[in-house]
Coordinates of C-alpha atoms in Angstrom, one line a residue:
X290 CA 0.1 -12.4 -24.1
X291 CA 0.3 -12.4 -20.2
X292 CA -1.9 -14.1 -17.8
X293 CA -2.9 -11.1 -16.0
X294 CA -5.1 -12.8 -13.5
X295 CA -2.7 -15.2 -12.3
X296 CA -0.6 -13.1 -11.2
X297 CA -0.6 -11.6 -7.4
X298 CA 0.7 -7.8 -7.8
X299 CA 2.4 -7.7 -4.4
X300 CA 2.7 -4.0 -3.6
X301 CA 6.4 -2.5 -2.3
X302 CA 6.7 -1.0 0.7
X303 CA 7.7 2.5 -1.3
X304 CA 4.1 2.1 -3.1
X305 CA 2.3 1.5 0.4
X306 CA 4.0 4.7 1.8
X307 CA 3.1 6.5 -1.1
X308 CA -0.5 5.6 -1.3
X309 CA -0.6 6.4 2.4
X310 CA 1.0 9.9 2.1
X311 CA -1.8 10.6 -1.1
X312 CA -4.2 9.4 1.2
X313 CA -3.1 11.6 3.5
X314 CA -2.9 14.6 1.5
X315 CA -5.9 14.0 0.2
X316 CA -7.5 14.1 3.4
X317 CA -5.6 17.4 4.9
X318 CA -7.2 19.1 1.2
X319 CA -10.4 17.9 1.6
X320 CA -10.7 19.4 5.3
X321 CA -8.7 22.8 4.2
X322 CA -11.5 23.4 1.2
X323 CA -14.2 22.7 4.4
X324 CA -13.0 24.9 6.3
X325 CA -12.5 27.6 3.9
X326 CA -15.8 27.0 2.7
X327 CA -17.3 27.3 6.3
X328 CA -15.1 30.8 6.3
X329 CA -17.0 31.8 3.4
X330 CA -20.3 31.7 4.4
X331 CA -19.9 33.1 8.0

């Protein structure tokens, strides 16, 4: 069995970016549902 805590999960540059790009997307979905939401109830 491993030794999970020793070891230091280094992320890759390709994970980073990706995380980012979720984050972004995220972000851009969160403010579209807002703003349809806002549209709604005018």
């Amino acid at each position: 069995m491993e030794d999970r805590t020793s070891t230091v999960v280094i992320p890759t540059e390709k994970e980073v970016k990706k995380n980012e790009a979720i984050k972004l997307l995220a972000e851009m979905i969160r403010k579209y549902s807002l703003s349809l939401n806002t549209n709604k109830e005018s």
